[in-house]
Coordinates of C-alpha atoms and ligand atoms in Angstrom, one line a residue:
M1 CA 1.4 15.2 22.8
G2 CA 4.2 12.7 21.9
Y3 CA 4.6 10.6 18.8
G4 CA 7.4 8.3 19.7
V5 CA 11.0 8.6 18.6
C6 CA 12.7 8.0 15.3
G7 CA 16.3 6.8 15.3
G8 CA 16.6 8.0 18.9
Q9 CA 15.7 11.6 18.0
M10 CA 12.7 13.7 18.3
T11 CA 10.2 12.2 15.8
L12 CA 10.4 14.5 12.9
T13 CA 13.9 16.1 13.4
G14 CA 15.4 17.2 10.1
K15 CA 12.3 16.4 8.1
K16 CA 11.0 19.1 5.7
I17 CA 7.3 19.3 5.3
I18 CA 5.2 21.5 3.1
L19 CA 1.9 22.2 4.8
G20 CA -0.8 23.2 2.3
V21 CA -3.8 25.1 3.8
T22 CA -7.0 25.5 1.8
G23 CA -10.1 27.6 2.4
S24 CA -12.2 25.6 5.0
I25 CA -13.4 26.9 8.3
A26 CA -11.0 24.3 9.8
A27 CA -8.1 26.3 8.5
Y28 CA -7.6 27.6 12.0
K29 CA -6.8 24.0 13.1
A30 CA -3.9 24.0 10.7
V31 CA -2.2 26.5 13.1
E32 CA -2.3 23.9 15.9
L33 CA -1.1 21.3 13.4
L34 CA 1.8 23.5 12.5
R35 CA 2.8 23.9 16.1
E36 CA 2.7 20.1 16.6
L37 CA 4.8 19.5 13.5
T38 CA 7.4 22.0 14.6
K39 CA 7.4 20.7 18.2
A40 CA 8.2 17.3 16.8
G41 CA 11.2 18.8 15.1
A42 CA 10.0 19.3 11.5
S43 CA 10.9 22.3 9.4
V44 CA 7.5 23.4 7.9
L45 CA 6.9 25.6 4.9
V46 CA 3.3 26.7 4.7
A47 CA 1.5 27.2 1.3
M48 CA -2.0 28.8 1.4
T49 CA -4.7 29.1 -1.2
E50 CA -6.3 32.5 -1.7
S51 CA -9.5 31.4 0.1
A52 CA -7.5 30.0 3.1
Q53 CA -6.1 33.5 3.6
R54 CA -9.6 34.7 4.2
F55 CA -9.9 32.5 7.2
V56 CA -6.4 32.9 8.7
A57 CA -3.8 35.5 8.1
P58 CA -0.5 34.2 6.5
L59 CA 1.3 36.2 9.2
T60 CA 0.1 33.7 11.8
F61 CA 1.7 30.7 9.9
A62 CA 4.8 32.8 9.0
T63 CA 5.4 33.6 12.7
L64 CA 5.0 30.1 13.9
S65 CA 6.9 28.4 11.1
R66 CA 9.6 31.1 11.1
Q67 CA 9.4 31.1 7.3
E68 CA 7.7 33.1 4.7
V69 CA 4.4 31.7 3.7
M70 CA 3.9 30.8 0.0
T71 CA 0.7 32.2 -1.5
D72 CA 1.3 32.9 -5.1
L73 CA 2.1 30.6 -8.0
F74 CA 3.6 33.5 -10.0
A75 CA 5.8 34.9 -7.2
R76 CA 9.4 34.2 -8.1
D77 CA 10.2 32.7 -4.7
D78 CA 7.1 30.4 -4.8
E79 CA 7.9 29.2 -8.2
A80 CA 11.4 28.3 -7.0
T81 CA 9.8 26.4 -4.1
I82 CA 7.7 24.3 -6.5
R83 CA 11.0 23.3 -8.3
H84 CA 12.4 22.6 -4.8
V85 CA 9.5 20.3 -3.9
A86 CA 10.1 18.3 -7.1
A87 CA 13.8 18.0 -6.4
P88 CA 14.9 14.7 -4.8
H89 CA 16.5 16.4 -1.8
G90 CA 13.6 18.9 -1.4
A91 CA 10.6 18.4 0.8
D92 CA 10.1 15.0 2.4
L93 CA 6.3 15.2 2.5
F94 CA 3.4 17.3 1.3
L95 CA 0.5 17.6 3.7
V96 CA -2.7 19.4 2.9
A97 CA -4.8 20.1 5.9
P98 CA -7.6 21.0 5.7
A99 CA -8.2 19.8 2.1
T100 CA -11.5 21.2 0.7
A101 CA -13.7 19.5 -1.9
D102 CA -12.4 22.0 -4.4
S103 CA -8.7 21.3 -3.8
I104 CA -9.4 17.6 -3.8
A105 CA -11.1 17.9 -7.2
K106 CA -8.1 19.9 -8.6
F107 CA -5.6 17.3 -7.4
A108 CA -7.7 14.5 -8.8
Q109 CA -7.9 16.2 -12.2
G110 CA -4.2 17.0 -12.4
R111 CA -4.9 20.8 -12.6
A112 CA -2.0 23.2 -12.0
D113 CA -3.7 26.6 -12.0
D114 CA -2.8 27.6 -8.5
L115 CA 0.0 27.1 -6.1
L116 CA -1.2 24.1 -4.2
S117 CA -2.3 22.1 -7.3
A118 CA 1.1 22.8 -8.9
L119 CA 2.8 21.7 -5.7
F120 CA 0.7 18.5 -5.8
L121 CA 1.8 17.6 -9.3
A122 CA 5.4 18.5 -8.7
C123 CA 5.7 16.4 -5.5
T124 CA 7.4 13.1 -5.9
R125 CA 7.4 12.3 -2.1
P126 CA 4.5 11.0 0.1
I127 CA 1.4 13.2 0.0
V128 CA -1.2 13.3 2.8
L129 CA -4.6 14.9 2.6
A130 CA -6.9 15.6 5.5
P131 CA -10.3 16.5 4.0
A132 CA -12.7 18.9 5.8
M133 CA -16.0 19.9 4.5
D134 CA -19.8 19.7 5.0
A135 CA -21.2 16.2 5.4
A136 CA -23.3 16.4 2.3
M137 CA -20.4 17.6 0.2
Y138 CA -18.2 14.8 1.6
R139 CA -20.8 12.2 0.8
H140 CA -21.3 13.4 -2.8
P141 CA -20.2 10.8 -5.3
A142 CA -18.0 13.3 -7.0
V143 CA -15.9 13.9 -3.9
Q144 CA -15.8 10.1 -3.1
A145 CA -14.7 9.3 -6.7
N146 CA -12.0 12.0 -6.4
L147 CA -10.7 10.6 -3.1
T148 CA -10.7 7.0 -4.5
R149 CA -8.7 8.2 -7.5
L150 CA -6.2 9.9 -5.3
R151 CA -5.9 6.9 -3.0
T152 CA -5.1 4.6 -6.0
W153 CA -2.3 7.0 -6.9
G154 CA -0.8 6.4 -3.4
V155 CA -2.0 9.5 -1.7
R156 CA -2.8 8.9 2.0
V157 CA -6.1 10.3 3.1
V158 CA -6.6 10.9 6.9
G159 CA -10.2 11.3 8.1
P160 CA -12.4 13.1 8.0
A161 CA -13.8 12.5 11.5
T162 CA -17.5 12.4 12.2
G163 CA -19.0 14.9 14.6
E164 CA -20.8 18.2 14.8
L165 CA -19.8 20.4 11.8
A166 CA -19.5 24.1 11.5
S167 CA -23.0 24.2 9.9
G168 CA -24.4 22.6 13.1
V169 CA -25.1 19.4 11.2
W170 CA -23.8 16.1 12.6
G171 CA -21.9 13.8 10.1
P172 CA -18.6 13.1 8.5
G173 CA -16.5 16.1 7.4
R174 CA -14.6 17.3 10.5
L175 CA -10.9 17.6 10.0
A176 CA -9.2 14.5 11.5
E177 CA -7.8 14.8 15.0
I178 CA -4.4 16.5 14.9
A179 CA -3.0 13.4 16.7
D180 CA -4.2 11.2 13.8
I181 CA -2.7 13.5 11.2
M182 CA 0.6 13.5 13.2
Q183 CA 0.5 9.7 13.4
T184 CA 0.2 9.3 9.6
V185 CA 2.9 11.8 8.9
T186 CA 5.2 10.1 11.4
E187 CA 4.5 6.7 10.0
L188 CA 5.4 7.9 6.5
L189 CA 8.5 9.8 7.5
C190 CA 9.8 7.4 10.1
P191 CA 9.0 3.9 9.0
K192 CA 8.3 1.3 11.7
S193 CA 10.7 -1.4 12.4
D194 CA 8.0 -3.7 13.8
L195 CA 9.2 -6.7 11.8
S196 CA 12.8 -6.6 12.9
G197 CA 13.8 -10.1 14.1
E198 CA 11.4 -11.7 11.7
V199 CA 12.5 -13.7 8.6
V200 CA 9.8 -13.2 6.0
L201 CA 9.7 -15.7 3.1
I202 CA 7.6 -14.4 0.2
T203 CA 6.7 -16.1 -3.1
A204 CA 5.7 -14.0 -6.0
G205 CA 4.8 -14.0 -9.6
P206 CA 3.6 -16.8 -11.9
T207 CA 5.3 -20.1 -12.5
R208 CA 6.0 -21.4 -16.0
E209 CA 5.4 -25.1 -16.9
R210 CA 7.3 -26.1 -20.0
L211 CA 5.4 -27.8 -22.9
D212 CA 8.4 -27.8 -25.1
P213 CA 11.6 -25.6 -25.4
V214 CA 9.6 -22.6 -26.6
R215 CA 6.2 -22.9 -25.1
F216 CA 4.8 -23.0 -21.5
L217 CA 1.7 -22.9 -19.4
S218 CA 1.4 -20.0 -17.0
T219 CA -0.9 -17.7 -15.1
R220 CA -1.6 -14.0 -15.6
A221 CA 0.4 -12.6 -12.8
S222 CA 3.0 -9.8 -12.7
G223 CA 4.5 -10.4 -9.3
K224 CA 3.5 -6.8 -8.2
M225 CA 1.7 -7.9 -5.0
G226 CA 4.5 -10.1 -3.8
Y227 CA 7.2 -7.5 -4.7
A228 CA 5.2 -4.8 -2.8
L229 CA 5.1 -7.2 0.2
A230 CA 8.8 -7.7 0.0
E231 CA 9.4 -3.9 -0.2
E232 CA 7.2 -3.3 2.8
A233 CA 8.7 -6.2 4.8
V234 CA 12.3 -5.1 4.3
A235 CA 11.3 -1.4 5.0
R236 CA 9.9 -2.6 8.4
G237 CA 13.1 -4.4 9.4
A238 CA 12.5 -8.0 8.4
K239 CA 15.1 -10.2 6.8
T240 CA 13.2 -10.8 3.5
I241 CA 13.6 -13.7 1.1
L242 CA 11.7 -13.4 -2.2
V243 CA 11.2 -16.5 -4.2
S244 CA 10.1 -15.1 -7.6
G245 CA 8.7 -16.8 -10.6
P246 CA 9.4 -15.0 -14.0
S247 CA 8.7 -11.3 -13.5
D248 CA 10.0 -8.0 -15.2
L249 CA 10.0 -6.2 -11.8
T250 CA 13.2 -5.0 -10.1
P251 CA 13.6 -6.7 -6.7
P252 CA 13.5 -4.2 -3.9
Q253 CA 16.8 -3.2 -2.3
G254 CA 17.9 -5.3 0.6
V255 CA 15.7 -8.3 -0.3
E256 CA 17.3 -11.6 -1.1
I257 CA 16.0 -12.8 -4.4
I258 CA 15.8 -16.4 -5.5
R259 CA 14.6 -16.7 -9.1
V260 CA 12.7 -19.8 -10.2
E261 CA 10.7 -20.8 -13.2
T262 CA 8.5 -23.9 -12.4
A263 CA 6.3 -24.8 -9.5
L264 CA 8.7 -27.6 -8.6
Q265 CA 11.6 -25.2 -8.5
M266 CA 9.5 -22.8 -6.4
R267 CA 8.6 -25.6 -4.0
A268 CA 12.3 -26.6 -3.7
A269 CA 13.4 -23.0 -3.0
A270 CA 10.6 -22.4 -0.5
L271 CA 11.2 -25.6 1.4
D272 CA 14.9 -25.1 1.4
R273 CA 14.5 -21.7 3.2
L274 CA 11.5 -22.7 5.4
A275 CA 13.6 -23.6 8.4
E276 CA 14.8 -20.0 9.0
A277 CA 11.5 -18.4 8.0
T278 CA 9.3 -17.0 10.8
V279 CA 6.6 -15.7 8.4
V280 CA 5.6 -17.2 5.1
I281 CA 3.5 -15.2 2.6
K282 CA 2.5 -17.1 -0.6
A283 CA 1.5 -14.5 -3.1
A284 CA 2.6 -16.5 -6.1
A285 CA 0.1 -17.7 -8.7
V286 CA 1.4 -21.2 -8.9
S287 CA 0.3 -23.3 -11.9
D288 CA -1.9 -26.1 -10.6
Y289 CA -0.8 -28.5 -13.4
R290 CA 2.3 -29.1 -15.5
P291 CA 2.6 -31.1 -18.7
A292 CA 3.3 -34.8 -18.0
H293 CA 5.7 -35.2 -20.8
P294 CA 7.4 -31.9 -21.9
A295 CA 8.8 -32.3 -25.4
E296 CA 12.6 -32.2 -25.8
S297 CA 12.2 -30.4 -29.1
K298 CA 9.6 -27.9 -30.4
L299 CA 6.2 -29.6 -31.0
T300 CA 5.4 -29.4 -34.7
K301 CA 2.0 -28.4 -36.1
R302 CA -0.2 -31.1 -37.3
D303 CA -3.6 -31.2 -38.9
A304 CA -5.1 -33.0 -35.9
P305 CA -6.2 -32.0 -32.5
L306 CA -3.5 -32.1 -29.9
T307 CA -4.2 -33.5 -26.4
L308 CA -2.0 -32.6 -23.6
E309 CA -1.6 -34.7 -20.5
L310 CA -1.3 -32.6 -17.4
V311 CA -0.3 -33.8 -13.9
P312 CA -1.0 -31.9 -10.7
N313 CA 1.7 -29.8 -9.1
P314 CA 2.3 -30.2 -5.4
D315 CA 0.5 -27.6 -3.3
I316 CA 3.4 -25.8 -1.7
L317 CA 1.3 -23.8 0.7
H318 CA -0.5 -26.9 1.9
E319 CA 2.9 -28.6 2.6
I320 CA 4.1 -25.5 4.5
G321 CA 0.9 -25.3 6.5
A322 CA 1.3 -28.9 7.6
Q323 CA 4.7 -28.0 9.2
K324 CA 3.7 -24.6 10.6
G325 CA 5.2 -24.6 14.1
T326 CA 5.3 -21.0 15.4
R327 CA 5.4 -19.5 12.0
I328 CA 2.7 -17.1 10.7
I329 CA 1.4 -18.3 7.4
V330 CA -0.4 -16.1 4.9
G331 CA -2.0 -17.4 1.7
F332 CA -3.7 -15.8 -1.2
A333 CA -6.9 -16.9 -3.0
A334 CA -7.5 -15.5 -6.4
E335 CA -11.1 -16.3 -7.4
T336 CA -13.6 -15.3 -10.0
S337 CA -16.7 -16.3 -8.1
D338 CA -17.9 -17.1 -4.6
V339 CA -14.7 -15.4 -3.4
V340 CA -15.1 -15.4 0.4
R341 CA -16.5 -18.9 0.8
R342 CA -13.8 -20.5 -1.3
A343 CA -11.1 -18.5 0.5
E344 CA -12.5 -19.7 3.9
Q345 CA -12.2 -23.3 2.7
K346 CA -8.6 -22.8 1.7
L347 CA -7.8 -21.0 4.9
K348 CA -8.9 -24.1 6.9
K349 CA -7.6 -26.7 4.5
K350 CA -4.1 -25.2 4.3
N351 CA -3.8 -24.4 8.0
L352 CA -3.3 -20.6 7.5
D353 CA -3.3 -17.7 9.9
L354 CA -4.6 -15.3 7.3
I355 CA -5.9 -15.5 3.7
V356 CA -6.0 -12.6 1.3
A357 CA -8.9 -13.2 -1.1
N358 CA -9.4 -11.2 -4.2
D359 CA -11.8 -11.2 -7.1
V360 CA -9.5 -11.3 -10.1
S361 CA -12.4 -10.8 -12.5
Q362 CA -12.3 -7.1 -11.7
A363 CA -10.1 -5.0 -13.9
E364 CA -8.4 -2.8 -11.2
G365 CA -8.4 -5.4 -8.5
G366 CA -6.2 -8.2 -9.3
F367 CA -3.5 -9.6 -11.6
E368 CA -1.2 -7.1 -13.4
S369 CA -2.9 -4.0 -12.1
E370 CA -1.2 -1.4 -9.8
T371 CA -4.1 -1.7 -7.3
N372 CA -5.8 -4.5 -5.5
Q373 CA -9.1 -4.9 -3.7
V374 CA -8.9 -7.7 -1.2
V375 CA -10.7 -9.2 1.8
L376 CA -8.6 -10.5 4.7
L377 CA -10.0 -13.6 6.4
D378 CA -8.8 -15.2 9.6
P379 CA -9.6 -18.6 11.2
E380 CA -11.7 -16.8 13.9
G381 CA -14.2 -15.7 11.3
G382 CA -12.8 -12.2 11.0
V383 CA -13.6 -10.6 7.6
D384 CA -11.9 -7.3 6.7
A385 CA -12.9 -6.0 3.3
L386 CA -10.4 -3.4 2.2
P387 CA -11.2 -0.7 -0.3
L388 CA -9.4 -0.5 -3.7
L389 CA -5.8 0.4 -2.7
P390 CA -2.4 0.6 -4.3
K391 CA -0.6 -2.8 -3.8
R392 CA 2.0 -1.2 -1.5
E393 CA -0.8 -0.1 0.8
V394 CA -2.4 -3.5 0.7
A395 CA 1.0 -4.9 1.6
R396 CA 1.2 -2.5 4.6
R397 CA -2.2 -3.7 5.8
I398 CA -1.3 -7.4 5.5
L399 CA 1.9 -6.9 7.4
D400 CA 0.1 -4.9 10.1
R401 CA -2.0 -8.1 10.6
V402 CA 1.2 -10.2 10.7
V403 CA 2.5 -8.0 13.5
S404 CA -0.8 -8.3 15.4
L405 CA -0.7 -12.1 14.9
R406 CA 2.8 -12.2 16.3
H407 CA 1.7 -10.4 19.4
E408 CA -1.2 -12.8 19.8
K409 CA 1.0 -15.9 19.4
Q410 CA 3.4 -14.5 22.0
G411 CA 0.4 -13.8 24.2
G412 CA 1.5 -10.2 24.2
R413 CA -0.7 -7.1 24.2
V414 CA -1.9 -6.1 20.7
E415 CA -1.3 -2.4 20.1
G416 CA -2.8 0.0 17.8
Ligands
LIG1 O1 -5.7 -23.5 -4.0 P1 -5.3 -22.3 -4.6 O2 -4.3 -22.4 -5.7 O3 -6.3 -21.3 -5.0 O4 -4.5 -21.5 -3.4 C1 -3.9 -20.3 -3.5 C2 -2.8 -20.2 -2.5 O5 -2.0 -21.4 -2.5 C3 -1.8 -19.1 -2.9 O6 -1.3 -18.6 -1.7 C4 -0.7 -19.9 -3.7 O7 0.5 -19.2 -3.6 C5 -0.7 -21.2 -3.0 N1 -0.4 -22.4 -3.9 C6 0.8 -23.1 -3.7 N2 1.0 -24.2 -4.5 C7 0.2 -24.5 -5.5 C8 -1.0 -23.8 -5.7 C9 -1.3 -22.7 -4.8 O8 1.5 -22.8 -2.8 N3 0.5 -25.6 -6.2

C-alpha cells in the first residue's frame, strides 16, 4: 500500500506515533496497522490495555515496533512516557485502534485510571480513534454521545466500517480499513498543500456601526469560524488574506490580516483585494444597517423615546458575486428558521458556488461557540448536512469542497 509522499520523503518519516490497543477481537488487526505505520517510516510506540493483552501478546508488538510495549500506568518507564507524550517535542499523534466502547467512555469522561486514558488526557497533539465493537453496542446512545463529545473536542474518529462482525451479526462496528486509518493519520501529520496557488480572501467577525463615540450596533459573532478557515487555508498552502471585524482572536500565523470596524470599511478592504483573490469566503456577520446620522458626541439620556434612523449597508457578497469571473465564492447564511430554504435563495441571489447554512438558534451550533453544525448547499441542489463539529473541522470540509469546485471549474478530474 502507498500513501503518497510528504516533503519528498516516505510519508511518515520521522513521525512519532503512540498506538493504543484496547481489548477488542480486532486487536489482531492492530498488528497489520503497526506494520503499515512502520513501513511508512513512523516510529511507533505501542501502549496496550490489560484486556488487549488477552487477545494479542505484547511481544508481537514489541518485535514489530522494535520498542518495549507500554502496559502499566505505574511502571516507571511508562509514567515517563506519559510525560513524554505531553511534552511539545514528544509524540506527534496518539492513535487508538481498535478503540472499544469502554475506552471511548473513559476518554469521554476524562478518566485517568489506566495507561491509555492517562495518555489521552496528557496528549496535546492530534488524537485519532478507530472504534470497533458489536453493532448494538456501537448504536447505543451512550456510545454515540461519547463519540460526539470526543469529536467536539477535536478528536478524529475513523470508521467503524459496516460488515460482518465477529458475532456473526451484520452491521456497523468493524474496525475501519487499515488504508482508511493510514489516510487519516497521514492527513493529520502531513498536511495537504492542495490550495497552493490560490489566494483566499476571507472576511470574519462582526462589524460595528457607530451610533455615537461610545455606542455601536453589532452582531453576536466571535470571528471563530472565519479565523478557523484562515488557519486551514494557510496550512493548505493558500496565500490567505483575512479581513476581520473586531475580534479578540489572534490571527493565525502566515495570514495577512486587515482589521476593519464597519461594514463600509469591510467592503472597501474586500473590494480592494478582490482582483488578486481566486477564492472568496464571506464568513463575516455584516450588520445589515447602520445609523443614518451617527452623533459626534455621546447621546444624552432623555425622558422620551429615542428613534434611530437606520440606512441599509451595501451587500458586499452580492457585489462580489456580480463580478465573479473564475473565482470560487462561498457565503454563509445564519438563520433562526427555515434555514435551508432561505440559504438556497441567497445562494442563487448572490451568485455563489457554495453556501454554508447554520441555525444560529442552537446553543452549540453557531455564533461564539467552539463548534458548528452546518449544511453545505450548492447550485446543483446538493445538500450536505454535517454533524456538530469543531469549527476547524468545518473549515476543513468547506475547503475540501473549494478544492473539488476548482477541479470542476478547470474541467479536471475530481479526486477523493
Ligand atoms: O443576506 P445575508 O446577510 O443573510 O447573507 C449572509 C452572507 O452575506 C454572509 O456570507 C455575509 O458575510 C454576507 N453579507 C455581506 N454583506 C452584507 C450582508 C451580508 O457580504 N451587508
